[in-house]
mmCIF file of C-alpha atoms and ligand atoms in Angstrom:
data_model
loop_
_atom_site.group_PDB
_atom_site.id
_atom_site.type_symbol
_atom_site.label_atom_id
_atom_site.label_comp_id
_atom_site.label_asym_id
_atom_site.label_seq_id
_atom_site.Cartn_x
_atom_site.Cartn_y
_atom_site.Cartn_z
ATOM 1 C CA UNK A 1 0.000 0.000 0.000
ATOM 2 C CA UNK A 2 1.201 3.539 -0.765
ATOM 3 C CA UNK A 3 1.888 6.062 1.983
ATOM 4 C CA UNK A 4 0.235 9.481 1.837
ATOM 5 C CA UNK A 5 2.120 12.552 2.916
ATOM 6 C CA UNK A 6 1.172 16.202 3.165
ATOM 7 C CA UNK A 7 3.577 17.619 0.661
ATOM 8 C CA UNK A 8 2.536 21.244 0.705
ATOM 9 C CA UNK A 9 0.354 23.719 2.583
ATOM 10 C CA UNK A 10 -1.010 27.168 1.818
ATOM 11 C CA UNK A 11 -3.611 29.618 3.005
ATOM 12 C CA UNK A 12 -5.286 32.859 2.064
ATOM 13 C CA UNK A 13 -7.398 35.233 4.133
ATOM 14 C CA UNK A 14 -9.118 38.415 2.915
ATOM 15 C CA UNK A 15 -7.342 41.683 3.773
ATOM 16 C CA UNK A 16 -10.358 43.201 5.513
ATOM 17 C CA UNK A 17 -9.878 42.918 9.295
ATOM 18 C CA UNK A 18 -13.001 43.252 11.451
ATOM 19 C CA UNK A 19 -12.200 43.774 15.122
ATOM 20 C CA UNK A 20 -14.524 43.209 18.061
ATOM 21 C CA UNK A 21 -14.729 46.985 18.445
ATOM 22 C CA UNK A 22 -15.829 47.260 14.796
ATOM 23 C CA UNK A 23 -18.644 44.800 15.538
ATOM 24 C CA UNK A 24 -19.708 46.716 18.632
ATOM 25 C CA UNK A 25 -20.499 49.651 16.323
ATOM 26 C CA UNK A 26 -23.121 47.660 14.397
ATOM 27 C CA UNK A 27 -24.513 45.285 17.044
ATOM 28 C CA UNK A 28 -24.865 45.286 20.826
ATOM 29 C CA UNK A 29 -21.688 43.476 21.804
ATOM 30 C CA UNK A 30 -18.260 44.339 23.143
ATOM 31 C CA UNK A 31 -14.654 43.214 23.027
ATOM 32 C CA UNK A 32 -14.770 41.914 26.605
ATOM 33 C CA UNK A 33 -17.742 39.564 25.983
ATOM 34 C CA UNK A 34 -16.348 38.166 22.745
ATOM 35 C CA UNK A 35 -12.792 37.755 24.079
ATOM 36 C CA UNK A 36 -13.904 36.115 27.313
ATOM 37 C CA UNK A 37 -16.405 33.708 25.693
ATOM 38 C CA UNK A 38 -14.513 32.835 22.483
ATOM 39 C CA UNK A 39 -10.929 34.168 22.561
ATOM 40 C CA UNK A 40 -11.552 35.962 19.257
ATOM 41 C CA UNK A 41 -10.088 39.475 18.895
ATOM 42 C CA UNK A 42 -10.606 39.932 15.157
ATOM 43 C CA UNK A 43 -11.672 38.036 12.040
ATOM 44 C CA UNK A 44 -11.376 38.535 8.284
ATOM 45 C CA UNK A 45 -14.546 39.297 6.337
ATOM 46 C CA UNK A 46 -14.510 39.560 2.544
ATOM 47 C CA UNK A 47 -16.282 42.942 2.684
ATOM 48 C CA UNK A 48 -15.928 44.906 -0.547
ATOM 49 C CA UNK A 49 -13.200 42.642 -1.947
ATOM 50 C CA UNK A 50 -13.862 40.644 -5.085
ATOM 51 C CA UNK A 51 -13.525 37.269 -3.356
ATOM 52 C CA UNK A 52 -15.615 34.116 -3.320
ATOM 53 C CA UNK A 53 -15.325 30.696 -1.711
ATOM 54 C CA UNK A 54 -13.758 29.458 -4.952
ATOM 55 C CA UNK A 55 -11.357 32.377 -5.470
ATOM 56 C CA UNK A 56 -10.055 32.163 -1.897
ATOM 57 C CA UNK A 57 -9.698 28.406 -2.303
ATOM 58 C CA UNK A 58 -7.733 28.913 -5.523
ATOM 59 C CA UNK A 59 -5.383 31.436 -3.861
ATOM 60 C CA UNK A 60 -4.745 29.023 -0.978
ATOM 61 C CA UNK A 61 -4.268 26.198 -3.490
ATOM 62 C CA UNK A 62 -1.641 28.148 -5.470
ATOM 63 C CA UNK A 63 0.293 28.719 -2.244
ATOM 64 C CA UNK A 64 0.076 25.002 -1.392
ATOM 65 C CA UNK A 65 1.205 24.029 -4.915
ATOM 66 C CA UNK A 66 4.192 26.332 -4.603
ATOM 67 C CA UNK A 67 5.014 24.983 -1.113
ATOM 68 C CA UNK A 68 4.811 21.405 -2.452
ATOM 69 C CA UNK A 69 7.142 22.336 -5.340
ATOM 70 C CA UNK A 70 4.981 20.537 -7.887
ATOM 71 C CA UNK A 71 3.545 21.625 -11.197
ATOM 72 C CA UNK A 72 -0.195 22.266 -10.950
ATOM 73 C CA UNK A 73 -0.707 19.809 -13.793
ATOM 74 C CA UNK A 74 0.626 17.044 -11.527
ATOM 75 C CA UNK A 75 -2.605 17.306 -9.499
ATOM 76 C CA UNK A 76 -4.873 14.426 -10.431
ATOM 77 C CA UNK A 77 -7.876 14.989 -8.127
ATOM 78 C CA UNK A 78 -9.572 17.763 -6.129
ATOM 79 C CA UNK A 79 -11.448 17.495 -2.833
ATOM 80 C CA UNK A 80 -13.185 20.695 -1.687
ATOM 81 C CA UNK A 81 -14.719 21.103 1.780
ATOM 82 C CA UNK A 82 -17.071 24.003 2.528
ATOM 83 C CA UNK A 83 -20.416 24.932 4.051
ATOM 84 C CA UNK A 84 -20.560 28.110 1.977
ATOM 85 C CA UNK A 85 -20.419 27.009 -1.672
ATOM 86 C CA UNK A 86 -20.670 29.776 -4.271
ATOM 87 C CA UNK A 87 -23.661 28.043 -5.838
ATOM 88 C CA UNK A 88 -26.348 25.853 -4.298
ATOM 89 C CA UNK A 89 -25.098 23.474 -6.997
ATOM 90 C CA UNK A 90 -22.626 22.603 -8.445
ATOM 91 C CA UNK A 91 -20.093 22.577 -5.630
ATOM 92 C CA UNK A 92 -16.887 24.638 -5.855
ATOM 93 C CA UNK A 93 -14.593 21.687 -6.677
ATOM 94 C CA UNK A 94 -15.363 22.043 -10.379
ATOM 95 C CA UNK A 95 -14.812 25.822 -10.238
ATOM 96 C CA UNK A 96 -11.299 25.167 -8.914
ATOM 97 C CA UNK A 97 -10.703 22.726 -11.781
ATOM 98 C CA UNK A 98 -11.702 25.516 -14.185
ATOM 99 C CA UNK A 99 -9.782 28.347 -12.492
ATOM 100 C CA UNK A 100 -6.569 26.318 -12.236
ATOM 101 C CA UNK A 101 -7.045 25.188 -15.867
ATOM 102 C CA UNK A 102 -6.484 21.588 -14.889
ATOM 103 C CA UNK A 103 -7.329 18.883 -17.387
ATOM 104 C CA UNK A 104 -10.651 17.105 -16.829
ATOM 105 C CA UNK A 105 -9.660 15.641 -13.473
ATOM 106 C CA UNK A 106 -12.306 14.640 -10.941
ATOM 107 C CA UNK A 107 -13.524 17.078 -8.305
ATOM 108 C CA UNK A 108 -15.379 16.038 -5.179
ATOM 109 C CA UNK A 109 -17.209 18.278 -2.714
ATOM 110 C CA UNK A 110 -17.370 17.424 0.978
ATOM 111 C CA UNK A 111 -20.275 18.722 3.106
ATOM 112 C CA UNK A 112 -19.095 18.175 6.657
ATOM 113 C CA UNK A 113 -18.807 21.761 7.879
ATOM 114 C CA UNK A 114 -16.264 22.189 10.704
ATOM 115 C CA UNK A 115 -15.041 18.600 10.273
ATOM 116 C CA UNK A 116 -14.992 19.003 6.488
ATOM 117 C CA UNK A 117 -11.251 19.376 6.053
ATOM 118 C CA UNK A 118 -10.392 16.309 8.159
ATOM 119 C CA UNK A 119 -13.033 14.293 6.288
ATOM 120 C CA UNK A 120 -11.533 15.590 3.010
ATOM 121 C CA UNK A 121 -8.018 14.598 4.100
ATOM 122 C CA UNK A 122 -9.359 11.145 4.954
ATOM 123 C CA UNK A 123 -10.883 10.791 1.476
ATOM 124 C CA UNK A 124 -7.623 11.887 -0.163
ATOM 125 C CA UNK A 125 -5.632 9.526 2.060
ATOM 126 C CA UNK A 126 -7.681 6.511 0.925
ATOM 127 C CA UNK A 127 -7.276 7.358 -2.773
ATOM 128 C CA UNK A 128 -3.529 7.770 -2.380
ATOM 129 C CA UNK A 129 -3.120 4.596 -0.312
ATOM 130 C CA UNK A 130 -4.968 2.495 -2.906
ATOM 131 C CA UNK A 131 -2.851 3.987 -5.691
ATOM 132 C CA UNK A 132 -5.754 5.599 -7.536
ATOM 133 C CA UNK A 133 -4.228 9.110 -7.434
ATOM 134 C CA UNK A 134 -0.768 10.575 -6.767
ATOM 135 C CA UNK A 135 -1.299 14.254 -5.918
ATOM 136 C CA UNK A 136 -4.619 15.419 -4.513
ATOM 137 C CA UNK A 137 -5.475 19.057 -3.918
ATOM 138 C CA UNK A 138 -7.517 19.313 -0.706
ATOM 139 C CA UNK A 139 -9.157 22.679 0.004
ATOM 140 C CA UNK A 140 -11.185 24.072 2.885
ATOM 141 C CA UNK A 141 -12.640 27.483 2.070
ATOM 142 C CA UNK A 142 -15.434 29.594 3.527
ATOM 143 C CA UNK A 143 -17.145 32.873 2.676
ATOM 144 C CA UNK A 144 -19.496 32.976 5.650
ATOM 145 C CA UNK A 145 -19.752 36.672 6.476
ATOM 146 C CA UNK A 146 -22.276 37.456 3.733
ATOM 147 C CA UNK A 147 -24.821 35.052 5.214
ATOM 148 C CA UNK A 148 -24.632 36.080 8.880
ATOM 149 C CA UNK A 149 -27.332 37.970 10.757
ATOM 150 C CA UNK A 150 -25.284 41.091 11.560
ATOM 151 C CA UNK A 151 -27.861 42.545 13.919
ATOM 152 C CA UNK A 152 -28.074 42.178 17.698
ATOM 153 C CA UNK A 153 -30.527 39.304 17.114
ATOM 154 C CA UNK A 154 -27.747 37.238 15.502
ATOM 155 C CA UNK A 155 -24.859 38.247 17.761
ATOM 156 C CA UNK A 156 -24.455 34.812 19.380
ATOM 157 C CA UNK A 157 -23.384 33.469 15.964
ATOM 158 C CA UNK A 158 -22.159 36.380 13.856
ATOM 159 C CA UNK A 159 -19.272 37.421 16.126
ATOM 160 C CA UNK A 160 -17.728 33.948 15.897
ATOM 161 C CA UNK A 161 -17.406 33.249 12.188
ATOM 162 C CA UNK A 162 -14.797 34.447 9.687
ATOM 163 C CA UNK A 163 -13.811 34.018 6.029
ATOM 164 C CA UNK A 164 -10.699 32.425 4.553
ATOM 165 C CA UNK A 165 -9.203 29.374 2.900
ATOM 166 C CA UNK A 166 -6.509 26.781 3.407
ATOM 167 C CA UNK A 167 -5.210 24.021 1.169
ATOM 168 C CA UNK A 168 -2.978 20.955 1.247
ATOM 169 C CA UNK A 169 -1.363 18.803 -1.393
ATOM 170 C CA UNK A 170 -1.705 15.183 -0.306
ATOM 171 C CA UNK A 171 0.744 13.046 -2.285
ATOM 172 C CA UNK A 172 1.986 9.505 -2.556
ATOM 173 C CA UNK A 173 5.394 9.282 -0.896
ATOM 174 C CA UNK A 174 8.113 8.394 -3.352
ATOM 175 C CA UNK A 175 10.716 7.754 -0.658
ATOM 176 C CA UNK A 176 10.665 4.049 0.133
ATOM 177 C CA UNK A 177 13.216 4.354 2.943
ATOM 178 C CA UNK A 178 11.109 6.816 4.858
ATOM 179 C CA UNK A 179 8.253 5.997 7.200
ATOM 180 C CA UNK A 180 5.496 8.328 8.327
ATOM 181 C CA UNK A 181 2.872 10.387 6.569
ATOM 182 C CA UNK A 182 -0.835 10.148 7.344
ATOM 183 C CA UNK A 183 -1.015 7.331 9.911
ATOM 184 C CA UNK A 184 -4.795 7.122 10.327
ATOM 185 C CA UNK A 185 -8.019 9.107 10.170
ATOM 186 C CA UNK A 186 -11.138 8.670 12.327
ATOM 187 C CA UNK A 187 -14.590 9.872 11.290
ATOM 188 C CA UNK A 188 -17.818 10.080 13.311
ATOM 189 C CA UNK A 189 -21.297 11.546 13.114
ATOM 190 C CA UNK A 190 -24.454 11.811 15.202
ATOM 191 C CA UNK A 191 -27.249 13.095 12.975
ATOM 192 C CA UNK A 192 -29.785 13.242 15.794
ATOM 193 C CA UNK A 193 -28.250 16.649 16.596
ATOM 194 C CA UNK A 194 -28.287 17.943 13.025
ATOM 195 C CA UNK A 195 -30.554 20.877 13.808
ATOM 196 C CA UNK A 196 -28.527 22.147 16.792
ATOM 197 C CA UNK A 197 -26.054 23.851 14.447
ATOM 198 C CA UNK A 198 -27.543 24.311 11.025
ATOM 199 C CA UNK A 199 -28.691 26.561 8.223
ATOM 200 C CA UNK A 200 -32.187 25.190 7.692
ATOM 201 C CA UNK A 201 -33.365 27.054 4.612
ATOM 202 C CA UNK A 202 -33.660 27.139 1.662
ATOM 203 C CA UNK A 203 -34.412 23.445 1.750
ATOM 204 C CA UNK A 204 -36.499 20.817 0.027
ATOM 205 C CA UNK A 205 -39.258 21.522 2.523
ATOM 206 C CA UNK A 206 -38.922 25.261 1.989
ATOM 207 C CA UNK A 207 -37.689 26.271 -1.438
ATOM 208 C CA UNK A 208 -36.893 29.864 -2.373
ATOM 209 C CA UNK A 209 -40.250 30.506 -4.147
ATOM 210 C CA UNK A 210 -42.035 29.691 -0.879
ATOM 211 C CA UNK A 211 -39.719 31.966 1.124
ATOM 212 C CA UNK A 212 -40.344 34.794 -1.360
ATOM 213 C CA UNK A 213 -44.089 34.198 -1.302
ATOM 214 C CA UNK A 214 -44.241 34.293 2.502
ATOM 215 C CA UNK A 215 -41.986 37.384 2.581
ATOM 216 C CA UNK A 216 -41.849 37.125 6.382
ATOM 217 C CA UNK A 217 -39.477 39.734 7.898
ATOM 218 C CA UNK A 218 -39.288 37.658 11.093
ATOM 219 C CA UNK A 219 -38.190 34.494 9.307
ATOM 220 C CA UNK A 220 -34.619 33.894 10.456
ATOM 221 C CA UNK A 221 -34.344 30.331 9.146
ATOM 222 C CA UNK A 222 -32.002 31.420 6.347
ATOM 223 C CA UNK A 223 -29.429 32.518 8.929
ATOM 224 C CA UNK A 224 -27.217 29.932 10.648
ATOM 225 C CA UNK A 225 -28.676 28.678 13.931
ATOM 226 C CA UNK A 226 -26.454 27.465 16.753
ATOM 227 C CA UNK A 227 -27.444 26.131 20.149
ATOM 228 C CA UNK A 228 -24.164 27.393 21.605
ATOM 229 C CA UNK A 229 -24.235 25.747 25.032
ATOM 230 C CA UNK A 230 -25.309 22.401 23.582
ATOM 231 C CA UNK A 231 -22.584 22.509 20.903
ATOM 232 C CA UNK A 232 -19.989 23.455 23.507
ATOM 233 C CA UNK A 233 -20.847 20.508 25.789
ATOM 234 C CA UNK A 234 -20.656 17.976 22.964
ATOM 235 C CA UNK A 235 -17.459 19.478 21.535
ATOM 236 C CA UNK A 236 -15.522 19.189 24.785
ATOM 237 C CA UNK A 237 -16.458 15.498 25.004
ATOM 238 C CA UNK A 238 -15.937 14.505 21.370
ATOM 239 C CA UNK A 239 -12.592 16.249 20.813
ATOM 240 C CA UNK A 240 -10.675 14.299 23.513
ATOM 241 C CA UNK A 241 -12.443 11.058 22.471
ATOM 242 C CA UNK A 242 -11.453 11.288 18.835
ATOM 243 C CA UNK A 243 -7.907 12.441 19.616
ATOM 244 C CA UNK A 244 -7.580 9.525 22.055
ATOM 245 C CA UNK A 245 -8.852 7.135 19.384
ATOM 246 C CA UNK A 246 -6.140 8.253 16.950
ATOM 247 C CA UNK A 247 -3.406 7.963 19.587
ATOM 248 C CA UNK A 248 -4.557 4.543 20.745
ATOM 249 C CA UNK A 249 -4.770 3.106 17.225
ATOM 250 C CA UNK A 250 -1.159 4.064 16.605
ATOM 251 C CA UNK A 251 0.253 3.171 20.030
ATOM 252 C CA UNK A 252 0.929 6.737 21.181
ATOM 253 C CA UNK A 253 0.208 8.724 24.364
ATOM 254 C CA UNK A 254 -0.833 12.377 24.521
ATOM 255 C CA UNK A 255 2.723 13.244 25.637
ATOM 256 C CA UNK A 256 3.920 12.037 22.204
ATOM 257 C CA UNK A 257 1.933 14.728 20.343
ATOM 258 C CA UNK A 258 4.284 17.358 18.926
ATOM 259 C CA UNK A 259 1.435 19.640 17.871
ATOM 260 C CA UNK A 260 -2.335 19.368 18.177
ATOM 261 C CA UNK A 261 -4.137 21.515 15.633
ATOM 262 C CA UNK A 262 -7.758 21.593 16.721
ATOM 263 C CA UNK A 263 -10.507 23.089 14.586
ATOM 264 C CA UNK A 264 -10.592 26.727 15.681
ATOM 265 C CA UNK A 265 -14.148 26.706 17.041
ATOM 266 C CA UNK A 266 -13.628 28.596 20.262
ATOM 267 C CA UNK A 267 -10.478 29.200 22.316
ATOM 268 C CA UNK A 268 -12.279 27.984 25.448
ATOM 269 C CA UNK A 269 -12.941 24.634 23.768
ATOM 270 C CA UNK A 270 -9.270 24.317 22.754
ATOM 271 C CA UNK A 271 -8.152 25.210 26.286
ATOM 272 C CA UNK A 272 -10.557 22.648 27.720
ATOM 273 C CA UNK A 273 -9.121 19.921 25.446
ATOM 274 C CA UNK A 274 -5.590 20.978 26.421
ATOM 275 C CA UNK A 275 -6.383 20.650 30.143
ATOM 276 C CA UNK A 276 -8.275 17.357 29.724
ATOM 277 C CA UNK A 277 -5.437 15.806 27.739
ATOM 278 C CA UNK A 278 -2.733 17.380 29.916
ATOM 279 C CA UNK A 279 -1.012 19.012 26.953
ATOM 280 C CA UNK A 280 1.482 21.849 27.309
ATOM 281 C CA UNK A 281 1.076 25.228 25.560
ATOM 282 C CA UNK A 282 3.793 24.142 23.109
ATOM 283 C CA UNK A 283 1.713 21.136 22.085
ATOM 284 C CA UNK A 284 -1.362 23.093 20.923
ATOM 285 C CA UNK A 285 -1.700 25.599 18.077
ATOM 286 C CA UNK A 286 -4.396 28.284 18.156
ATOM 287 C CA UNK A 287 -4.953 31.236 15.849
ATOM 288 C CA UNK A 288 -8.680 31.823 16.362
ATOM 289 C CA UNK A 289 -7.725 35.128 18.010
ATOM 290 C CA UNK A 290 -6.893 36.518 14.516
ATOM 291 C CA UNK A 291 -9.303 34.736 12.207
ATOM 292 C CA UNK A 292 -12.369 33.653 14.198
ATOM 293 C CA UNK A 293 -13.989 30.342 13.331
ATOM 294 C CA UNK A 294 -13.451 29.727 9.621
ATOM 295 C CA UNK A 295 -15.210 26.331 9.678
ATOM 296 C CA UNK A 296 -13.722 23.985 7.016
ATOM 297 C CA UNK A 297 -10.847 26.413 6.431
ATOM 298 C CA UNK A 298 -9.715 26.663 10.032
ATOM 299 C CA UNK A 299 -7.504 23.560 10.217
ATOM 300 C CA UNK A 300 -5.645 24.087 6.909
ATOM 301 C CA UNK A 301 -5.138 27.795 7.719
ATOM 302 C CA UNK A 302 -3.796 26.837 11.155
ATOM 303 C CA UNK A 303 -1.617 24.052 9.744
ATOM 304 C CA UNK A 304 -0.124 26.318 7.064
ATOM 305 C CA UNK A 305 0.527 29.076 9.585
ATOM 306 C CA UNK A 306 2.012 26.651 12.129
ATOM 307 C CA UNK A 307 4.393 25.378 9.456
ATOM 308 C CA UNK A 308 5.352 28.941 8.500
ATOM 309 C CA UNK A 309 6.101 29.663 12.175
ATOM 310 C CA UNK A 310 8.387 26.620 12.401
ATOM 311 C CA UNK A 311 5.954 24.713 14.653
ATOM 312 C CA UNK A 312 5.754 21.697 12.271
ATOM 313 C CA UNK A 313 8.967 19.882 11.436
ATOM 314 C CA UNK A 314 10.124 16.565 10.007
ATOM 315 C CA UNK A 315 9.482 13.700 12.417
ATOM 316 C CA UNK A 316 6.802 15.596 14.383
ATOM 317 C CA UNK A 317 3.613 13.834 15.417
ATOM 318 C CA UNK A 318 0.813 16.147 14.296
ATOM 319 C CA UNK A 319 -2.779 15.599 15.356
ATOM 320 C CA UNK A 320 -5.721 17.268 13.604
ATOM 321 C CA UNK A 321 -9.112 17.183 15.313
ATOM 322 C CA UNK A 322 -12.471 18.727 14.544
ATOM 323 C CA UNK A 323 -16.042 18.862 15.758
ATOM 324 C CA UNK A 324 -19.046 20.687 14.385
ATOM 325 C CA UNK A 325 -22.376 20.791 12.624
ATOM 326 C CA UNK A 326 -23.919 17.422 11.892
ATOM 327 C CA UNK A 327 -22.848 16.668 14.513
ATOM 328 C CA UNK A 328 -19.667 15.359 12.907
ATOM 329 C CA UNK A 329 -16.237 14.956 14.437
ATOM 330 C CA UNK A 330 -12.952 13.589 13.162
ATOM 331 C CA UNK A 331 -9.219 13.301 13.726
ATOM 332 C CA UNK A 332 -6.081 12.572 11.733
ATOM 333 C CA UNK A 333 -2.665 11.570 13.024
ATOM 334 C CA UNK A 334 0.308 12.481 10.848
ATOM 335 C CA UNK A 335 3.997 11.700 11.256
ATOM 336 C CA UNK A 336 5.472 14.668 9.398
ATOM 337 C CA UNK A 337 7.884 13.825 6.587
HETATM 338 N N1 COA B 401 -22.210 40.002 22.760
HETATM 339 C C1 COA B 401 -22.775 40.261 23.961
HETATM 340 N N2 COA B 401 -23.676 39.474 24.552
HETATM 341 C C2 COA B 401 -24.025 38.349 23.892
HETATM 342 C C3 COA B 401 -23.491 38.008 22.647
HETATM 343 C C4 COA B 401 -22.557 38.884 22.070
HETATM 344 N N3 COA B 401 -21.979 38.646 20.888
HETATM 345 N N4 COA B 401 -24.032 36.836 22.253
HETATM 346 C C5 COA B 401 -24.866 36.441 23.208
HETATM 347 N N5 COA B 401 -24.878 37.373 24.204
HETATM 348 C C6 COA B 401 -25.650 37.352 25.445
HETATM 349 C C7 COA B 401 -26.902 36.510 25.358
HETATM 350 O O1 COA B 401 -27.956 37.260 24.816
HETATM 351 C C8 COA B 401 -27.124 36.148 26.803
HETATM 352 O O2 COA B 401 -27.718 37.236 27.454
HETATM 353 P P1 COA B 401 -28.803 36.999 28.618
HETATM 354 O O3 COA B 401 -28.067 36.240 29.694
HETATM 355 O O4 COA B 401 -29.196 38.375 28.999
HETATM 356 O O5 COA B 401 -29.897 36.199 28.004
HETATM 357 C C9 COA B 401 -25.702 36.014 27.374
HETATM 358 O O6 COA B 401 -24.861 36.731 26.467
HETATM 359 C C10 COA B 401 -25.240 34.582 27.493
HETATM 360 O O7 COA B 401 -25.519 33.905 26.269
HETATM 361 P P2 COA B 401 -25.106 32.421 26.043
HETATM 362 O O8 COA B 401 -25.484 32.020 24.651
HETATM 363 O O9 COA B 401 -25.608 31.579 27.175
HETATM 364 O O10 COA B 401 -23.538 32.560 26.173
HETATM 365 P P3 COA B 401 -22.465 31.433 26.297
HETATM 366 O O11 COA B 401 -21.665 31.661 27.505
HETATM 367 O O12 COA B 401 -23.036 30.067 26.056
HETATM 368 O O13 COA B 401 -21.529 31.757 25.056
HETATM 369 C C11 COA B 401 -21.068 30.943 22.872
HETATM 370 C C12 COA B 401 -22.053 31.687 23.753
HETATM 371 C C13 COA B 401 -21.667 30.839 21.477
HETATM 372 C C14 COA B 401 -19.791 31.750 22.808
HETATM 373 C C15 COA B 401 -20.798 29.554 23.497
HETATM 374 O O14 COA B 401 -22.004 28.883 23.743
HETATM 375 C C16 COA B 401 -19.952 28.714 22.615
HETATM 376 O O15 COA B 401 -18.812 29.010 22.388
HETATM 377 N N6 COA B 401 -20.475 27.584 22.127
HETATM 378 C C17 COA B 401 -19.766 26.734 21.212
HETATM 379 C C18 COA B 401 -19.870 27.363 19.890
HETATM 380 C C19 COA B 401 -18.924 26.790 18.915
HETATM 381 O O16 COA B 401 -17.819 26.452 19.226
HETATM 382 N N7 COA B 401 -19.405 26.695 17.707
HETATM 383 C C20 COA B 401 -18.663 26.225 16.658
HETATM 384 C C21 COA B 401 -18.690 24.757 16.642
HETATM 385 S S1 COA B 401 -17.918 24.257 15.258
#
């Protein structure tokens, strides 16, 4: 069986910085509340820039291609994770194929929200291990700000989410003497909680013509809904479970982790995981303070930034873990090559 490695990483975030103080000018909130509850100080929102989920994904992808030192035409498959596709259909994978002018390679879209990137990495890993593909472009990209309720009514959700994209090139290792790469991935879901963190409409039970016909100014079902306390409680249980599962399968202890890169959902959640798993500050990477929660983009942005900051090096044991809407949760353990 082939070994899959992460050969390159890249990210892109819009230039427009929105601080907590900026938000307090448009909704009833303040820096103290947001910082204390979430750790977020600022986030990037597309704003007036000419960006989309696809264009940000493409910019992150070009950075990952350059980091991997491959030709873009060496990519033989695309996996794109997002909850904010540019179109209801088709998904953005095919738009990336077009924008990068790649030959008619396959493009797959993953709909697993905050766990989307880890699910996407798992898909890529299987294709590489079976020998079906050699270089897979995996993207997590989100343009969420346009769809948030930016009034006081929506403040429990809108202050948390940001825009941006991250990408990885997952490749077959061509070094037979080397061990490592993606060791295992672990995927879970619990659909009974699907509506606790969801964007319910438009849907098959409520198509756009019906929404337009009703024209109800109090209808908030086309804004994301989050039962924050409920999500928090499940997240702090599932994260340690799925990290533990990855460690156990590979015969490691939490002390062996060089760097845990958790989905940047909320700094309090990351700190809770750190305490539960008795990890040191050096073992956990957080950048939610600067970017907010960028859903499927958060892990690849964090991974790319961690690598840029010298926090990921050859031989390191890197753990990715995510939890979010679905509910879905997932982890990946990687011995960096
Ligand atoms: N600014 C100021 N006040 C706010 C606010 C904001 N942005 N958002 C909510 N509030 C208010 C509420 O109206 C409420 O006021 P009340 O007590 O007068 O009714 C109060 O703050 C407490 O609200 P609550 O929702 O109970 O706060 P919380 O401590 O649970 O924190 C979250 C809210 C969303 C930060 C928290 O539940 C959380 O982080 N959950 C997990 C979310 C997450 O990680 N999601 C991503 C998963 S991928």
